[in-house]
């Protein structure tokens, strides 16, 4: 099998299994227990938090372990929006990009439907890039149809004063396009607006230092990095208020109640540390293989078009549309040859709706339904990509001829 769907998930690394094993077996304590077994677990949890903080360049207390990227995104968007509006009712706008993962897009929709926030989408260009000037205009309330500039406490109009939170993803999961997070975060800061970024796809490939990025909040998911599914991490800068979404025993600094999953926290910390150690080297190697794969596909399939930015994209993501075919039929053809890829995001798989990301990038509905994403892990082999390109050429010819 050739697995080219690493953006959907990755296998758990052996070192990660070994690191978490003791906390599933003999060191199974509850970190809230005062006896020795509990204290061993508490120490391991604190150590895991420290390791993650070292990669992100933040304080350990600024990190909250979650059940994954989805929960981290929910907590960031809802938690910050609700806390900031509670402190000042004028902060009633939520600004997100038009190509966010459903974990952010649907959280914003919830804030609008249930809590009456006004949600504004920052459009993207045809390559999926957020133009910083457009982002600034939306934050400042200058865009047509926006709610307008807010008022500060003294009653004067201050651009951005009515925005509770802004969120723009670091790297898109369907087309791999990257955003200039330091620039966007700087714009949000100049408007006095906390800035969150979903770094679920970026982790393992790009710099996650929150100071260099300038973000106030950042989400990560373990299973994209060689840790198990069901663990994630949210960084929230100490000065940013956050309303808990899960109430109970007050774990995770009172922000996320529930007995901590020590084994998975250790797993995530180990995976993050290991991937950070080899990150820069892997990114260069895999980006070169990705470019070779893209060139080969575009050369051999003249009707194919690349989706997303040509160069400012994740090292491990090559995504295309193949007009005149169907993404689902291509997937089946490739699977018959033991090649696993995806027609878009794993979450949208099986849905007939064209991708919201491609629609926001201006791709026509019929063309969007011919999308395929190939995503590579750090250990991808060049030979496998040569083989995959060859099988893809054959699959496009077969599916196109059959009119499927
Ligand atoms: N955000 C992005 C960009 C993703 O790609 C994903 C998962 O594919 C998520 C959030 C959700 O993460 P999880 O699967 O850990 O809930």
Coordinates of C-alpha atoms and ligand atoms in Angstrom, one line a residue, residues 7-9 67-73 99-104 169 171-174 198-202 219-224 228-232 345-347 373, ligand 1:
X7 CA -3.0 15.1 6.1
X8 CA -5.9 12.9 7.3
X9 CA -3.9 11.1 9.9
X67 CA -9.3 15.8 23.0
X68 CA -7.9 16.9 19.6
X69 CA -7.7 19.8 17.1
X70 CA -11.5 20.1 16.9
X71 CA -11.8 20.7 20.7
X72 CA -8.8 23.1 20.7
X73 CA -10.4 25.1 17.9
X99 CA -11.4 28.6 4.1
X100 CA -11.3 27.5 7.8
X101 CA -11.7 23.9 8.8
X102 CA -15.3 23.1 10.0
X103 CA -14.0 23.0 13.6
X104 CA -13.6 26.8 13.3
X169 CA -5.6 29.0 9.8
X171 CA -2.0 26.0 6.6
X172 CA -5.1 24.8 4.8
X173 CA -6.0 21.1 5.1
X174 CA -7.4 20.7 1.5
X198 CA -5.4 26.6 13.6
X199 CA -2.0 25.1 13.2
X200 CA -3.2 21.5 13.0
X201 CA -1.8 20.9 9.5
X202 CA 1.2 23.2 10.0
X219 CA -4.4 24.8 18.0
X220 CA -2.5 21.5 17.4
X221 CA -3.7 18.0 17.0
X222 CA -1.7 14.9 17.9
X223 CA -2.7 12.4 15.2
X224 CA -1.2 14.5 12.4
X228 CA -2.7 8.9 18.7
X229 CA -6.1 10.3 17.6
X230 CA -8.0 12.0 20.4
X231 CA -5.3 14.4 21.8
X232 CA -4.6 18.0 21.0
X345 CA -10.6 16.7 3.6
X346 CA -11.2 13.4 5.4
X347 CA -14.2 15.1 7.2
X373 CA -5.4 15.6 -2.5
Ligands
LIG1 N1 -8.1 21.7 11.8 C1 -7.5 21.3 10.7 C2 -6.9 22.3 9.7 C3 -7.6 19.9 10.4 O1 -7.0 19.5 9.3 C4 -8.2 19.0 11.3 C5 -8.3 17.6 11.0 O2 -8.2 17.1 9.9 C6 -8.7 19.6 12.5 C7 -8.7 20.9 12.7 C8 -9.4 18.7 13.5 O3 -8.5 18.0 14.3 P1 -8.9 16.6 15.0 O4 -9.0 15.6 14.0 O5 -7.7 16.3 15.9 O6 -10.1 16.9 15.8

